[in-house]
Amino acid sequence: MAQTLTAPKVKVDRKWQLWIDGKFVPGASERTLINPATGQPLTKVAEASKKQVEEAIKAARKAFDHGPWPRMTALERAGYLNKIADAIDANAEELAELETLNGGKPLREAKYDIADTAYCFRYYAGLINKPTGQTVDVPAPSVTTIVREPIGVCGQIIPWNYPLLMAAWKLAPALAAGNTCVLKPSEYTPLTAVRLAEIMAEVELPNGVVNIVLGDGPTVGQPLAESTLVDKIAFTGSVKTGKIIAAAALTNLKKVTLELGGKSPMVVFSDFDVDVAVDYALFAIYCNSGQVCSAGSRMIVEESIYDSFVKKMAERAKKIRVGPGLEEETEMGPLVNEVQMKRVMEYIEIGQKEGAKLITGGDKPKGDKYGAGYYVNPTIFADVKSDMRIVQEEIFGPVVVVQKFKTQEEAVELANDSAYGLAGAVFTNDITRAHTVVKQLRAGITWVNAYHNTYTECPWGGYKQSGWGRELGTFGLEAYTEVKQININLDPQAVGWFEA
Ligand code: NAD
């Protein structure tokens, strides 16, 4: 393994500003970002005051109420989205490297994220000019059509685990539908959002259609969720913050969509090839260092293969190459920041105190290359009980628990024993069992003999406390529209309801 850190090609020592009403402006304060691979300062970014958030909201309001964006044809809006997608592709290498420097993920993962980001803009550009709406055969002489219209000003608050991709999941459908937006990236990973603003400026998106405000939740996110000038708030993040946002949105009963956390099960039956199941299990939990809302963080494995599954998974987990995201051979990067690393280490301690058996990991990798970076080794807990905190709570790191079941009913019961309901998977070669179990999973995203496949075309979101509503696909577009019925009387006559 290389002992020196690969030098970044991208220049981060530059201005990272807010984008309000088509202008790049300095913030009211500054934040120093830390490179999670080294624990050293990366660059400084501007952060907004509440007043600047209000200015951004007013700019989006003006662009919606009086600007060209909602009034132009869907085809014209699609043209802008396609240009944004092209520019993302043209700058893919730089954007991927920025994502790795800022959030820590291995470059190979960041490259997928950037390609998916461009595709998301292209997908909604294509979807928006397809036939929509309904006509209804109401009694003559009326005719009725049902149309979808943009909601208005959308506040969009996103987390740090997929910075640019989450921005696309929010902006692309909102813009396609004709809304205007104020986007708040995570205070930890704002760099690619600023680059996206620069791309949107380059393609000459009309002023105020998208505004990007940087800063923390209470200063920048909260006023966005509370503002009575905002018509919809779309949030991705933790359950705890999701509840704060939902409460803040009550000021004007704005529309709310929430994409929240998960503690997703992966059920493995003994008829399935154990080695292949283990391979999927590693991908399910350790991809992006476990910082994935849909991570397979609970393995639920049939008793007869349990011991061999745990043994084989541990053998493979130990071999995962942990390191800086820019190193070519790295398979798993650091966690995003010190807070997250400490949180994960705390859960590992909790698990041990609760009496779970630590099979592998539980510590930080040692060696010069890790510097003061935020690394945690792939960790496995076995012999866990359902009521343990490490089984019930989202850890959001490279920590998995492995549970044991005897019967199909028990497997389903364990899988659904969670306050969350984001994702779930079942591994079996028995087609009847696959259908039966996957139907019984109380989750919004499910897989049979697969994990993590995510399609822009398919709805993303959760049951139970994993959220409200869906993103992506046609569902994601609908979530950025209001539904209007238009009734037209073709033969107006006096109603005569009142005699005099
Ligand atoms: P978080 O809830 O701490 O923060 C998310 C965003 O909310 C950030 O931009 C943050 O600044 C902002 N925020 C914090 N407090 C706020 C407040 N009072 N008002 C308004 N905004 C506020 O979450 P995180 O740590 O950034 O991300 C991890 C969480 O996100 C995990 O729970 C994960 O499961 C979830 N997540 C869900 C999905 C999904 O699609 N369901 C995708 C990615 C991440």
Coordinates of N, CA and C in Angstrom, one line a residue, residues 280-418:
Y280 N -22.7 -9.9 -1.1 CA -23.7 -8.8 -1.1 C -23.7 -8.1 0.3
A281 N -23.6 -8.9 1.4 CA -23.6 -8.3 2.7 C -22.6 -7.3 2.9
L282 N -21.3 -7.5 2.4 CA -20.2 -6.6 2.5 C -20.6 -5.3 1.8
F283 N -21.2 -5.5 0.6 CA -21.6 -4.3 -0.2 C -22.7 -3.5 0.5
A284 N -23.6 -4.3 1.0 CA -24.8 -3.7 1.7 C -24.4 -2.8 2.8
I285 N -23.4 -3.2 3.6 CA -23.1 -2.4 4.8 C -21.9 -1.5 4.7
Y286 N -20.9 -1.9 3.9 CA -19.6 -1.1 3.9 C -19.5 -0.2 2.8
C287 N -20.4 -0.2 1.8 CA -20.3 0.8 0.8 C -20.5 2.2 1.4
N288 N -19.7 3.2 1.0 CA -19.7 4.5 1.5 C -19.5 4.5 3.1
S289 N -18.7 3.5 3.5 CA -18.4 3.3 5.0 C -19.7 3.2 5.8
G290 N -20.7 2.6 5.2 CA -21.9 2.4 6.0 C -22.8 3.7 6.1
Q291 N -22.3 4.8 5.5 CA -23.1 6.1 5.6 C -24.1 6.2 4.5
V292 N -25.0 5.2 4.4 CA -26.0 5.1 3.4 C -27.3 4.9 4.1
C293 N -28.3 5.7 3.8 CA -29.6 5.6 4.5 C -30.2 4.2 4.3
S294 N -29.9 3.6 3.2 CA -30.5 2.2 2.9 C -29.5 1.1 3.3
A295 N -28.5 1.4 4.0 CA -27.4 0.4 4.3 C -28.1 -0.9 4.9
G296 N -27.5 -2.0 4.5 CA -28.0 -3.3 5.1 C -27.3 -3.4 6.4
S297 N -27.8 -2.9 7.5 CA -27.1 -2.9 8.8 C -27.6 -4.0 9.7
R298 N -28.6 -4.8 9.3 CA -29.0 -5.9 10.1 C -29.0 -7.1 9.2
M299 N -28.1 -8.0 9.4 CA -28.1 -9.3 8.6 C -29.0 -10.3 9.5
I300 N -29.9 -10.9 8.8 CA -30.8 -11.8 9.5 C -30.6 -13.2 8.7
V301 N -29.9 -14.1 9.4 CA -29.4 -15.3 8.7 C -30.0 -16.6 9.3
E302 N -30.3 -17.5 8.4 CA -30.9 -18.8 8.9 C -29.9 -19.6 9.7
E303 N -30.4 -20.2 10.8 CA -29.6 -20.8 11.8 C -28.6 -21.8 11.2
S304 N -29.0 -22.6 10.3 CA -28.1 -23.7 9.8 C -26.8 -23.1 9.1
I305 N -26.9 -21.9 8.6 CA -25.7 -21.3 7.9 C -25.1 -20.1 8.7
Y306 N -25.7 -19.9 9.9 CA -25.3 -18.7 10.7 C -23.8 -18.6 10.9
D307 N -23.3 -19.7 11.5 CA -21.8 -19.7 11.9 C -20.9 -19.5 10.7
S308 N -21.2 -20.2 9.6 CA -20.3 -20.1 8.5 C -20.5 -18.7 7.9
F309 N -21.7 -18.1 7.9 CA -21.9 -16.8 7.3 C -21.1 -15.8 8.1
V310 N -21.1 -15.8 9.4 CA -20.4 -14.9 10.3 C -18.9 -15.0 10.0
K311 N -18.5 -16.3 10.0 CA -17.0 -16.5 9.8 C -16.5 -16.0 8.5
K312 N -17.3 -16.3 7.4 CA -16.8 -15.9 6.1 C -16.9 -14.4 6.0
M313 N -18.0 -13.8 6.5 CA -18.1 -12.3 6.4 C -16.9 -11.6 7.2
A314 N -16.6 -12.2 8.3 CA -15.5 -11.6 9.1 C -14.2 -11.7 8.3
E315 N -13.9 -12.9 7.7 CA -12.7 -13.0 6.9 C -12.6 -12.0 5.8
R316 N -13.7 -11.8 5.1 CA -13.7 -10.8 4.0 C -13.6 -9.4 4.5
A317 N -14.4 -9.1 5.6 CA -14.4 -7.7 6.1 C -13.0 -7.3 6.5
K318 N -12.2 -8.2 7.1 CA -10.8 -7.9 7.5 C -9.9 -7.5 6.3
K319 N -10.3 -8.0 5.1 CA -9.5 -7.8 3.9 C -9.8 -6.5 3.2
I320 N -10.9 -5.8 3.6 CA -11.3 -4.6 2.9 C -10.2 -3.5 3.1
R321 N -9.8 -2.9 2.0 CA -8.7 -2.0 2.1 C -9.3 -0.6 2.5
V322 N -9.0 -0.3 3.7 CA -9.5 1.0 4.3 C -8.4 2.1 4.0
G323 N -8.8 3.3 3.6 CA -7.7 4.3 3.3 C -8.3 5.5 2.8
P324 N -7.4 6.5 2.4 CA -7.9 7.8 1.9 C -8.6 7.5 0.5
G325 N -9.6 8.3 0.3 CA -10.5 8.1 -0.9 C -9.7 8.3 -2.2
L326 N -8.7 9.2 -2.1 CA -8.0 9.4 -3.4 C -7.0 8.3 -3.8
E327 N -6.6 7.5 -2.8 CA -5.7 6.3 -3.2 C -6.5 5.3 -4.0
E328 N -5.9 5.0 -5.1 CA -6.6 4.1 -6.1 C -7.1 2.8 -5.5
E329 N -6.2 2.2 -4.6 CA -6.5 0.9 -4.1 C -7.6 0.9 -3.0
T330 N -7.9 2.1 -2.5 CA -8.9 2.2 -1.4 C -10.2 1.7 -1.7
E331 N -10.8 0.8 -0.8 CA -12.1 0.3 -1.0 C -13.1 0.9 -0.1
M332 N -12.6 1.3 1.1 CA -13.5 2.0 2.1 C -12.8 3.2 2.6
G333 N -13.4 4.4 2.6 CA -12.8 5.6 3.0 C -13.1 5.9 4.5
P334 N -12.7 7.1 5.0 CA -13.0 7.5 6.3 C -14.4 7.9 6.5
L335 N -14.9 8.1 7.7 CA -16.2 8.7 7.9 C -16.1 10.2 7.7
V336 N -17.2 10.8 7.6 CA -17.3 12.2 7.0 C -16.6 13.2 8.0
N337 N -16.7 13.0 9.3 CA -16.2 14.0 10.2 C -15.9 13.4 11.6
E338 N -15.3 14.2 12.4 CA -15.0 13.6 13.7 C -16.2 13.3 14.6
V339 N -17.3 14.1 14.4 CA -18.5 13.8 15.2 C -19.1 12.4 14.8
Q340 N -19.1 12.2 13.5 CA -19.6 10.9 13.1 C -18.7 9.7 13.5
M341 N -17.4 9.9 13.5 CA -16.5 8.9 13.9 C -16.7 8.6 15.4
K342 N -16.8 9.6 16.2 CA -17.0 9.4 17.6 C -18.3 8.7 17.9
R343 N -19.4 9.1 17.1 CA -20.7 8.5 17.3 C -20.6 7.0 17.0
V344 N -19.9 6.6 15.9 CA -19.8 5.2 15.6 C -19.0 4.5 16.7
M345 N -17.9 5.1 17.1 CA -17.1 4.4 18.2 C -17.9 4.2 19.5
E346 N -18.7 5.2 19.7 CA -19.6 5.1 20.9 C -20.6 3.9 20.8
Y347 N -21.1 3.8 19.6 CA -22.1 2.7 19.4 C -21.3 1.3 19.6
I348 N -20.1 1.3 19.1 CA -19.3 0.0 19.3 C -19.1 -0.3 20.7
E349 N -18.9 0.7 21.5 CA -18.8 0.5 23.0 C -20.1 0.1 23.6
I350 N -21.2 0.7 23.1 CA -22.5 0.4 23.6 C -22.8 -1.1 23.3
G351 N -22.5 -1.5 22.1 CA -22.7 -2.9 21.7 C -22.0 -3.9 22.6
Q352 N -20.8 -3.5 22.9 CA -20.0 -4.4 23.8 C -20.6 -4.5 25.2
K353 N -21.0 -3.3 25.7 CA -21.6 -3.2 27.0 C -22.9 -4.0 27.1
E354 N -23.6 -4.0 25.9 CA -24.9 -4.6 25.9 C -24.8 -6.2 25.8
G355 N -23.5 -6.6 25.6 CA -23.3 -8.1 25.6 C -23.2 -8.7 24.2
A356 N -23.2 -7.9 23.2 CA -23.1 -8.4 21.8 C -21.7 -8.9 21.6
K357 N -21.5 -9.9 20.7 CA -20.1 -10.4 20.5 C -19.5 -9.7 19.4
L358 N -18.4 -9.0 19.7 CA -17.6 -8.3 18.6 C -16.8 -9.3 17.8
I359 N -17.1 -9.5 16.6 CA -16.4 -10.6 15.8 C -15.2 -10.0 15.1
T360 N -15.3 -8.8 14.6 CA -14.1 -8.2 14.0 C -14.3 -6.7 14.0
G361 N -13.2 -5.9 13.8 CA -13.3 -4.5 13.8 C -13.4 -3.9 15.2
G362 N -14.2 -2.8 15.2 CA -14.4 -2.1 16.5 C -13.3 -1.2 16.9
D363 N -12.3 -1.0 15.9 CA -11.2 -0.1 16.2 C -10.9 0.7 15.0
K364 N -9.9 1.5 15.2 CA -9.4 2.4 14.1 C -8.2 1.7 13.4
P365 N -8.1 1.8 12.1 CA -6.9 1.2 11.5 C -5.6 2.0 11.9
K366 N -4.5 1.2 12.0 CA -3.3 1.9 12.5 C -2.3 2.0 11.3
G367 N -1.5 3.1 11.3 CA -0.5 3.3 10.3 C -0.4 4.8 9.9
D368 N 0.7 5.2 9.4 CA 1.0 6.6 9.0 C 0.0 7.1 8.0
K369 N -0.5 6.3 7.1 CA -1.3 6.8 6.0 C -2.7 7.3 6.6
Y370 N -3.0 6.9 7.8 CA -4.3 7.3 8.3 C -4.3 8.6 9.0
G371 N -3.1 9.1 9.3 CA -2.9 10.4 9.9 C -3.9 10.6 11.0
A372 N -4.5 11.8 11.0 CA -5.6 12.1 12.0 C -6.9 12.0 11.4
G373 N -7.0 11.1 10.3 CA -8.3 10.9 9.6 C -9.3 10.2 10.4
Y374 N -10.5 10.2 9.9 CA -11.7 9.7 10.7 C -12.0 8.2 10.3
Y375 N -11.1 7.3 10.4 CA -11.3 5.9 9.9 C -11.8 5.0 11.0
V376 N -12.7 4.1 10.6 CA -13.1 3.0 11.6 C -13.1 1.7 10.7
N377 N -12.6 0.7 11.3 CA -12.5 -0.6 10.6 C -13.9 -1.2 10.4
P378 N -14.1 -2.0 9.4 CA -15.3 -2.7 9.2 C -15.6 -3.6 10.4
T379 N -16.8 -3.5 11.0 CA -17.1 -4.1 12.3 C -18.3 -5.0 12.2
I380 N -18.2 -6.1 12.9 CA -19.4 -7.1 12.9 C -19.7 -7.5 14.3
F381 N -20.9 -7.4 14.7 CA -21.4 -7.9 15.9 C -22.3 -9.1 15.7
A382 N -22.1 -10.2 16.4 CA -23.0 -11.4 16.4 C -23.6 -11.6 17.7
D383 N -24.5 -12.6 17.8 CA -25.2 -13.0 19.0 C -25.8 -11.8 19.6
V384 N -26.6 -11.0 18.8 CA -27.2 -9.8 19.3 C -28.7 -10.1 19.7
K385 N -29.3 -9.3 20.5 CA -30.7 -9.5 20.9 C -31.5 -8.3 20.3
S386 N -32.7 -8.5 19.9 CA -33.5 -7.5 19.2 C -33.6 -6.2 19.9
D387 N -33.6 -6.3 21.3 CA -33.9 -5.0 22.0 C -32.6 -4.2 22.3
M388 N -31.4 -4.7 21.7 CA -30.2 -3.9 21.9 C -30.2 -2.7 21.1
R389 N -29.6 -1.6 21.6 CA -29.6 -0.3 20.9 C -28.9 -0.5 19.6
I390 N -27.8 -1.3 19.5 CA -27.1 -1.5 18.2 C -27.9 -2.2 17.2
V391 N -29.0 -2.8 17.6 CA -29.9 -3.5 16.7 C -31.0 -2.6 16.2
Q392 N -31.4 -1.6 17.1 CA -32.6 -0.8 16.8 C -32.2 0.6 16.3
E393 N -31.0 1.1 16.6 CA -30.7 2.5 16.3 C -29.8 2.6 15.0
E394 N -30.0 3.6 14.3 CA -29.2 3.8 13.1 C -27.8 4.3 13.5
I395 N -26.8 3.5 13.1 CA -25.4 3.9 13.5 C -24.7 4.8 12.4
F396 N -25.1 4.5 11.2 CA -24.6 5.3 10.1 C -23.1 5.2 10.0
G397 N -22.6 4.0 10.0 CA -21.1 3.7 9.9 C -20.9 2.3 9.6
P398 N -19.6 1.8 9.5 CA -19.4 0.4 9.0 C -19.6 -0.6 10.1
V399 N -20.8 -0.7 10.7 CA -21.1 -1.6 11.8 C -22.3 -2.3 11.4
V400 N -22.2 -3.7 11.5 CA -23.4 -4.5 11.1 C -23.6 -5.5 12.3
V401 N -24.9 -5.8 12.5 CA -25.3 -6.8 13.5 C -25.8 -8.0 12.7
V402 N -25.5 -9.2 13.2 CA -26.0 -10.4 12.5 C -26.9 -11.2 13.5
Q403 N -28.1 -11.4 13.1 CA -29.2 -12.0 13.9 C -29.4 -13.4 13.3
K404 N -30.0 -14.3 14.1 CA -30.2 -15.7 13.7 C -31.7 -16.0 13.7
F405 N -32.2 -16.7 12.7 CA -33.6 -17.2 12.7 C -33.8 -18.6 12.4
K406 N -34.9 -19.2 12.9 CA -35.2 -20.6 12.6 C -36.2 -20.8 11.5
T407 N -37.3 -20.0 11.5 CA -38.4 -20.2 10.6 C -38.5 -18.9 9.7
Q408 N -39.3 -19.1 8.6 CA -39.5 -17.9 7.7 C -40.3 -16.8 8.5
E409 N -41.3 -17.3 9.3 CA -42.1 -16.3 10.1 C -41.2 -15.5 11.0
E410 N -40.3 -16.2 11.6 CA -39.4 -15.5 12.5 C -38.5 -14.5 11.8
A411 N -38.1 -14.9 10.6 CA -37.2 -14.0 9.8 C -38.0 -12.7 9.5
V412 N -39.2 -12.8 9.1 CA -40.0 -11.6 8.8 C -40.3 -10.8 10.0
E413 N -40.5 -11.5 11.1 CA -40.8 -10.7 12.3 C -39.6 -9.9 12.8
L414 N -38.4 -10.5 12.7 CA -37.2 -9.8 13.0 C -36.9 -8.7 12.1
A415 N -37.1 -8.9 10.8 CA -36.9 -7.9 9.8 C -37.8 -6.7 10.0
N416 N -39.0 -6.9 10.4 CA -39.9 -5.8 10.6 C -39.9 -5.2 12.0
D417 N -39.1 -5.7 12.9 CA -39.0 -5.2 14.2 C -38.1 -4.0 14.3
S418 N -38.6 -2.9 13.8 CA -37.9 -1.7 13.7 C -38.8 -0.5 13.5

